[in-house]
Amino acid sequence: MKQVSSTEEQIWSEPAGLESRNGSASGTVSIPKSIGPFLWIIPLLLAAIMGALLTYYYNQESLTNAHVKTLHLEAEQAALNGKYAEALELLDKALAQRPNIEALVQDRQVTEQANQLLKQMDESANLLKTGKLSEADKIIQAAEKSLSKRQEPVFDKAKAALNNRKVTLSVLKVKKEIDQLTTVDALADKLKTLSKLSGEEAEAVKKQITDKLASISYKQAEQQVKKRDFTAALQTVDNGLSYAPDDQKLTKYRDEVLREKKAFEKAEEERIRLAEQQAAEEELRNRTGAVYVTDLSVELDEYGDLYISGSVINQGTRPISSVALMIGINASDGDYIGETDAYVYPVVLDVGEEGYFETYYYGVYEATNVTVTNASWYVE
């Protein structure tokens, strides 16, 4: 190739004629027509090829840039929608074509951090489901510390998951304590703790607390009614209703307490009036023979508890109210087991009217005999 080149250079640098070299020669030396055009075509072809290659390269690079830009935008949108895994896959595709673009590198790092935090929230959720509150709490606290330093919108889904886990953790902590609480005040404090939390889990535990609070209020009021302390019973019921206003059982019991209070006060007034009118004989008859117990039955349930029920008939000459029965419980061999009381409803029984009662006696675990050992009531 060098000899040809030298030759070509020589050809192009040779004088127009050979007169000076040959001296005596006559005529001129001409370049062959077949060589001249070929020498011009080669540079033109090379230039065309290089131009085509540069154009192809430029077009390919432009297409790659456009594709990378599209992948970047799609990844950004996916990350903002909380689809971190999809966003990472798109960013990896973009980086495979343009590994040195700093914006892609940085966005992948941020998305990966958001994805890891979301995975931590999923891990804490599994721990919470299995009751491992302490372990979940550590993960939640660490994630909260990391997220407190991030303001980018891409972390919004991770932050939302964090808030949900915090609520769940708080709810489960309270729920774990509920079974150990046996007073209205203690349950009310826990209800106050949950007042700032929202969500289905929080609402479910709030209902659990209010139901238990209403049940405790009901039982406490029952004991106060047995002692004829109707004012205290009403206060207890009203306090329970202040926390559980929709509790139907407590609402109905309040009406019952009012009726019993009214019946009791009326009976007291009646007893005074009867005493003043010296109607002791009739009062005695009605107070000792008005109640007739019938259909007394007892059932031993699968938990070893006795369910006792029956009915009474007013055989007196006047209406009676607030009928209370004392029921003795003995083993089948006659050994004494215990006693319980029962209250007849409706509160007021007219002459000849039948009333009903039911009660429980817990922890017997054997067949028994039950009898009514005493009965008390008020004469209207």
Coordinates of C-alpha atoms in Angstrom, one line a residue:
M1 CA 0.0 0.0 0.0
K2 CA 3.0 2.4 0.6
Q3 CA 4.4 1.7 -2.9
V4 CA 1.1 2.4 -4.5
S5 CA 0.7 5.5 -2.4
S6 CA 4.2 6.8 -3.4
T7 CA 3.3 6.0 -6.9
E8 CA 0.1 7.9 -6.7
E9 CA 1.9 10.9 -5.1
Q10 CA 4.4 10.7 -7.8
I11 CA 1.7 10.6 -10.4
W12 CA 0.0 13.6 -9.0
S13 CA 3.2 15.6 -8.5
E14 CA 4.7 14.8 -12.0
P15 CA 4.9 17.8 -14.4
A16 CA 2.2 18.2 -17.1
G17 CA 4.5 16.9 -19.7
L18 CA 7.7 14.9 -19.8
E19 CA 9.6 17.4 -22.1
S20 CA 12.2 18.4 -19.5
R21 CA 13.0 14.7 -18.7
N22 CA 13.3 13.5 -22.3
G23 CA 14.6 16.6 -23.9
S24 CA 14.4 15.4 -27.4
A25 CA 11.1 13.7 -27.1
S26 CA 8.2 15.1 -28.9
G27 CA 4.5 15.2 -27.8
T28 CA 2.9 14.9 -24.3
V29 CA 2.4 12.2 -21.7
S30 CA -1.3 11.8 -20.5
I31 CA -2.8 10.1 -17.4
P32 CA -4.9 7.1 -18.3
K33 CA -8.6 7.9 -18.1
S34 CA -9.3 4.7 -16.2
I35 CA -7.3 5.9 -13.1
G36 CA -8.4 9.5 -12.6
P37 CA -12.1 8.9 -11.6
F38 CA -11.2 6.0 -9.4
L39 CA -9.0 8.2 -7.2
W40 CA -11.9 10.6 -6.6
I41 CA -14.5 7.9 -5.9
I42 CA -12.6 6.4 -3.0
P43 CA -12.7 9.5 -0.8
L44 CA -16.3 10.2 -1.7
L45 CA -17.2 6.6 -0.8
L46 CA -15.3 6.8 2.5
A47 CA -17.0 10.1 3.4
A48 CA -20.4 8.7 2.6
I49 CA -19.8 5.6 4.7
M50 CA -18.5 7.6 7.6
G51 CA -21.5 9.9 7.3
A52 CA -23.8 7.0 7.2
L53 CA -22.1 5.5 10.2
L54 CA -22.2 8.7 12.2
T55 CA -25.9 9.2 11.3
Y56 CA -26.7 5.7 12.4
Y57 CA -24.7 6.1 15.6
Y58 CA -26.5 9.5 16.3
N59 CA -29.9 8.0 15.7
Q60 CA -29.1 4.9 17.9
E61 CA -27.9 7.2 20.7
S62 CA -31.0 9.4 20.4
L63 CA -33.2 6.4 20.5
T64 CA -31.4 5.0 23.5
N65 CA -31.6 8.4 25.3
A66 CA -35.3 8.6 24.6
H67 CA -35.8 5.0 25.8
V68 CA -33.8 5.7 29.0
K69 CA -35.7 8.9 29.6
T70 CA -39.0 7.0 29.2
L71 CA -37.9 4.3 31.6
H72 CA -36.8 7.0 34.1
L73 CA -40.2 8.7 34.0
E74 CA -42.0 5.4 34.3
A75 CA -39.8 4.5 37.3
E76 CA -40.5 7.8 38.9
Q77 CA -44.2 7.4 38.6
A78 CA -44.1 3.9 39.8
A79 CA -42.1 4.9 42.9
L80 CA -44.5 7.8 43.6
N81 CA -47.3 5.3 43.5
G82 CA -45.5 3.1 46.0
K83 CA -44.7 0.4 43.5
Y84 CA -41.1 0.2 44.5
A85 CA -40.2 -3.2 43.1
E86 CA -41.5 -2.1 39.6
A87 CA -39.6 1.2 39.9
L88 CA -36.4 -0.6 40.7
E89 CA -36.8 -3.0 37.7
L90 CA -37.3 0.0 35.4
L91 CA -34.3 1.9 36.8
D92 CA -32.1 -1.2 36.4
K93 CA -33.1 -1.4 32.7
A94 CA -32.3 2.3 32.3
L95 CA -28.9 1.9 34.1
A96 CA -28.0 -1.1 31.9
Q97 CA -28.1 1.3 28.9
R98 CA -26.8 4.4 30.7
P99 CA -24.8 3.3 33.8
N100 CA -23.1 6.7 34.3
I101 CA -26.1 8.9 34.6
E102 CA -26.0 10.3 38.1
A103 CA -29.7 11.0 38.3
L104 CA -30.5 7.3 37.6
V105 CA -28.0 6.2 40.2
Q106 CA -29.4 8.5 42.9
D107 CA -33.0 7.7 42.2
R108 CA -32.3 4.0 42.4
Q109 CA -30.6 4.5 45.8
V110 CA -33.6 6.5 47.1
T111 CA -36.1 4.0 45.7
E112 CA -34.2 1.0 47.2
Q113 CA -34.2 2.7 50.6
A114 CA -38.0 3.3 50.4
N115 CA -38.4 -0.4 49.3
Q116 CA -36.3 -1.6 52.2
L117 CA -38.3 0.5 54.7
L118 CA -41.6 -0.9 53.3
K119 CA -40.3 -4.4 53.6
Q120 CA -39.5 -3.6 57.3
M121 CA -43.1 -2.5 57.7
D122 CA -44.3 -5.8 56.2
E123 CA -42.0 -7.7 58.6
S124 CA -43.3 -5.7 61.6
A125 CA -46.9 -6.5 60.4
N126 CA -46.1 -10.3 60.5
L127 CA -44.6 -9.9 64.0
L128 CA -47.7 -8.0 65.2
K129 CA -49.9 -10.8 63.9
T130 CA -48.0 -13.4 65.9
G131 CA -48.0 -11.3 69.1
K132 CA -44.3 -10.4 69.1
L133 CA -45.0 -6.8 70.0
S134 CA -41.5 -6.0 71.4
E135 CA -39.7 -7.2 68.3
A136 CA -42.1 -5.3 66.1
D137 CA -41.7 -2.2 68.2
K138 CA -38.0 -2.1 67.6
I139 CA -38.4 -2.3 63.9
I140 CA -41.1 0.4 63.9
Q141 CA -38.9 2.7 65.9
A142 CA -35.9 2.2 63.7
A143 CA -38.0 2.8 60.5
E144 CA -39.6 5.9 62.1
K145 CA -36.1 7.3 62.8
S146 CA -35.0 6.8 59.2
L147 CA -38.2 8.2 57.7
S148 CA -38.1 11.3 59.8
K149 CA -35.1 12.4 57.8
R150 CA -36.8 11.8 54.4
Q151 CA -39.1 14.4 52.9
E152 CA -39.3 13.0 49.4
P153 CA -42.7 12.0 48.1
V154 CA -41.4 8.6 47.1
F155 CA -41.4 7.7 50.8
D156 CA -45.1 8.5 51.3
K157 CA -46.2 4.8 51.0
A158 CA -43.6 3.7 53.5
K159 CA -44.7 6.5 55.9
A160 CA -48.4 5.5 55.5
A161 CA -47.4 1.9 56.3
L162 CA -45.4 3.2 59.3
N163 CA -48.4 5.1 60.7
N164 CA -50.6 2.0 60.3
R165 CA -48.2 -0.2 62.1
K166 CA -47.9 2.4 64.9
V167 CA -51.7 2.4 65.3
T168 CA -51.8 -1.4 65.3
L169 CA -49.0 -1.6 67.9
S170 CA -50.8 0.8 70.2
V171 CA -54.1 -1.0 69.8
L172 CA -52.5 -4.4 70.5
K173 CA -50.7 -3.1 73.6
V174 CA -54.0 -1.8 75.0
K175 CA -55.8 -5.0 74.0
K176 CA -53.3 -7.1 75.8
E177 CA -54.0 -5.2 79.0
I178 CA -57.8 -5.2 78.8
D179 CA -58.3 -8.7 80.2
Q180 CA -56.5 -7.7 83.3
L181 CA -58.6 -4.7 84.0
T182 CA -61.7 -5.1 86.2
T183 CA -62.8 -1.6 87.1
V184 CA -64.7 1.0 85.1
D185 CA -62.1 3.7 85.8
A186 CA -59.2 1.5 84.6
L187 CA -61.1 0.7 81.4
A188 CA -62.0 4.3 80.9
D189 CA -58.3 5.3 81.0
K190 CA -57.6 2.8 78.3
L191 CA -60.5 4.1 76.2
K192 CA -59.0 7.5 76.5
T193 CA -55.7 6.2 75.3
L194 CA -57.3 4.9 72.2
S195 CA -59.4 8.1 71.6
K196 CA -56.7 9.6 69.3
L197 CA -56.3 6.5 67.2
S198 CA -58.4 5.6 64.1
G199 CA -58.9 2.6 61.9
E200 CA -60.8 -0.6 62.1
E201 CA -58.5 -2.2 64.6
A202 CA -58.7 0.7 67.0
E203 CA -62.5 0.8 66.6
A204 CA -62.8 -2.9 67.3
V205 CA -60.8 -2.6 70.6
K206 CA -62.8 0.5 71.6
K207 CA -65.9 -1.5 71.3
Q208 CA -64.4 -4.3 73.2
I209 CA -63.5 -1.9 76.0
T210 CA -67.0 -0.3 76.1
D211 CA -68.7 -3.7 76.1
K212 CA -66.6 -4.8 79.1
L213 CA -67.1 -1.5 80.8
A214 CA -70.9 -1.7 80.3
S215 CA -70.9 -5.3 81.6
I216 CA -69.0 -4.3 84.8
S217 CA -71.4 -1.4 85.3
Y218 CA -74.3 -3.7 85.0
K219 CA -73.1 -6.2 87.5
Q220 CA -72.1 -3.5 90.0
A221 CA -75.5 -1.9 89.7
E222 CA -77.2 -5.3 90.3
Q223 CA -75.3 -5.6 93.6
Q224 CA -76.4 -2.2 94.6
V225 CA -80.0 -2.9 93.7
K226 CA -79.8 -6.0 95.9
K227 CA -78.9 -3.8 98.7
R228 CA -81.8 -1.5 97.8
D229 CA -79.3 1.3 97.1
F230 CA -81.1 2.5 94.1
T231 CA -79.4 6.0 94.0
A232 CA -76.0 4.4 93.8
A233 CA -77.2 1.9 91.2
L234 CA -78.5 4.7 89.0
Q235 CA -75.2 6.5 89.3
T236 CA -73.3 3.4 88.3
V237 CA -75.6 2.8 85.3
D238 CA -75.4 6.4 84.2
N239 CA -71.6 6.3 84.5
G240 CA -71.4 3.2 82.3
L241 CA -73.8 4.8 79.8
S242 CA -71.5 7.8 79.5
Y243 CA -68.9 5.5 78.0
A244 CA -71.2 3.1 76.2
P245 CA -74.4 5.1 75.3
D246 CA -75.5 2.6 72.8
D247 CA -75.5 -0.4 75.1
Q248 CA -79.1 -1.7 75.0
K249 CA -78.7 -4.0 78.0
L250 CA -77.5 -1.2 80.3
T251 CA -80.2 1.2 78.9
K252 CA -83.0 -1.3 79.7
Y253 CA -81.5 -2.0 83.1
R254 CA -81.7 1.7 84.0
D255 CA -85.4 1.6 83.4
E256 CA -85.7 -1.5 85.5
V257 CA -83.7 0.2 88.3
L258 CA -86.1 3.2 88.2
R259 CA -89.1 0.8 88.3
E260 CA -87.6 -1.1 91.3
K261 CA -86.8 2.2 93.0
K262 CA -90.3 3.5 92.5
A263 CA -91.7 0.2 93.6
F264 CA -89.5 0.1 96.6
E265 CA -90.4 3.7 97.6
K266 CA -94.0 3.0 97.0
A267 CA -93.8 -0.2 99.0
E268 CA -92.2 1.7 101.9
E269 CA -94.9 4.2 101.8
E270 CA -97.5 1.5 101.7
R271 CA -96.0 -0.3 104.7
I272 CA -96.1 2.9 106.6
R273 CA -99.7 3.5 105.6
L274 CA -100.7 0.0 106.4
A275 CA -99.0 0.3 109.8
E276 CA -100.8 3.5 110.4
Q277 CA -104.1 1.9 109.5
Q278 CA -103.4 -1.1 111.7
A279 CA -103.8 -3.5 108.7
A280 CA -101.1 -5.7 110.1
E281 CA -103.1 -8.9 109.7
E282 CA -103.8 -8.5 106.1
E283 CA -100.3 -7.3 105.5
L284 CA -98.9 -10.4 107.3
R285 CA -101.1 -12.7 105.2
N286 CA -100.0 -11.1 102.0
R287 CA -96.3 -11.0 103.1
T288 CA -96.2 -14.7 104.1
G289 CA -98.5 -16.5 101.7
A290 CA -98.6 -14.4 98.5
V291 CA -95.7 -16.1 96.7
Y292 CA -96.2 -19.6 95.4
V293 CA -93.1 -21.1 93.6
T294 CA -93.8 -23.4 90.7
D295 CA -91.8 -25.1 87.9
L296 CA -88.5 -24.9 89.7
S297 CA -85.8 -26.5 87.5
V298 CA -82.1 -26.8 87.5
E299 CA -79.7 -27.7 84.6
L300 CA -75.9 -28.5 84.8
D301 CA -74.3 -27.0 81.7
E302 CA -71.1 -28.2 80.0
Y303 CA -69.0 -25.9 82.1
G304 CA -70.1 -27.3 85.4
D305 CA -72.4 -24.3 86.2
L306 CA -76.0 -24.5 87.4
Y307 CA -78.7 -22.7 85.5
I308 CA -81.7 -22.3 87.8
S309 CA -85.1 -21.1 86.6
G310 CA -88.8 -21.2 87.6
S311 CA -91.9 -19.2 88.1
V312 CA -94.0 -17.8 90.9
I313 CA -97.7 -17.0 91.2
N314 CA -99.1 -14.2 93.4
Q315 CA -101.6 -16.0 95.6
G316 CA -102.2 -12.9 97.8
T317 CA -105.1 -10.5 97.8
R318 CA -103.1 -7.6 96.7
P319 CA -100.4 -6.9 94.1
I320 CA -96.8 -7.6 95.2
S321 CA -93.5 -6.3 93.9
S322 CA -89.7 -6.8 94.0
V323 CA -90.1 -10.6 94.7
A324 CA -86.7 -12.0 95.8
L325 CA -86.0 -15.7 96.4
M326 CA -83.3 -17.4 98.3
I327 CA -82.4 -20.8 96.7
G328 CA -80.6 -23.5 98.6
I329 CA -78.3 -25.9 96.7
N330 CA -77.5 -29.4 98.0
A331 CA -75.7 -32.3 96.6
S332 CA -77.6 -35.4 95.6
D333 CA -76.6 -37.0 98.9
G334 CA -78.0 -34.0 100.8
D335 CA -74.7 -32.3 101.6
Y336 CA -75.0 -28.5 101.6
I337 CA -73.3 -26.8 98.7
G338 CA -74.4 -23.2 98.9
E339 CA -77.2 -20.8 98.1
T340 CA -78.0 -18.0 95.7
D341 CA -80.7 -15.4 95.2
A342 CA -83.0 -14.7 92.3
Y343 CA -85.3 -11.8 91.4
V344 CA -88.7 -12.3 89.8
Y345 CA -89.8 -10.3 86.8
P346 CA -91.9 -8.4 86.0
V347 CA -91.2 -6.3 89.1
V348 CA -94.9 -6.0 90.0
L349 CA -97.2 -9.0 90.1
D350 CA -100.9 -8.5 90.2
V351 CA -103.2 -10.9 92.1
G352 CA -103.0 -14.3 90.4
E353 CA -100.3 -13.1 88.0
E354 CA -97.4 -15.3 87.2
G355 CA -93.8 -14.1 87.3
Y356 CA -90.5 -15.7 86.3
F357 CA -86.9 -15.9 87.6
E358 CA -83.5 -17.3 86.5
T359 CA -80.1 -17.3 88.1
Y360 CA -76.7 -19.1 87.9
Y361 CA -74.6 -20.9 90.5
Y362 CA -71.0 -21.4 89.2
G363 CA -68.5 -24.2 89.7
V364 CA -70.7 -27.1 90.9
Y365 CA -69.7 -29.9 88.4
E366 CA -72.3 -32.4 89.8
A367 CA -76.0 -33.0 89.9
T368 CA -77.8 -31.2 92.7
N369 CA -81.1 -30.6 94.4
V370 CA -82.4 -27.0 94.7
T371 CA -85.1 -25.6 96.9
V372 CA -86.5 -22.2 97.6
T373 CA -85.5 -21.6 101.3
N374 CA -86.9 -18.1 101.6
A375 CA -88.9 -15.5 99.7
S376 CA -89.4 -11.8 100.2
W377 CA -91.5 -9.2 98.5
Y378 CA -93.3 -5.9 98.9
V379 CA -97.1 -5.6 99.1
E380 CA -98.5 -2.8 96.9

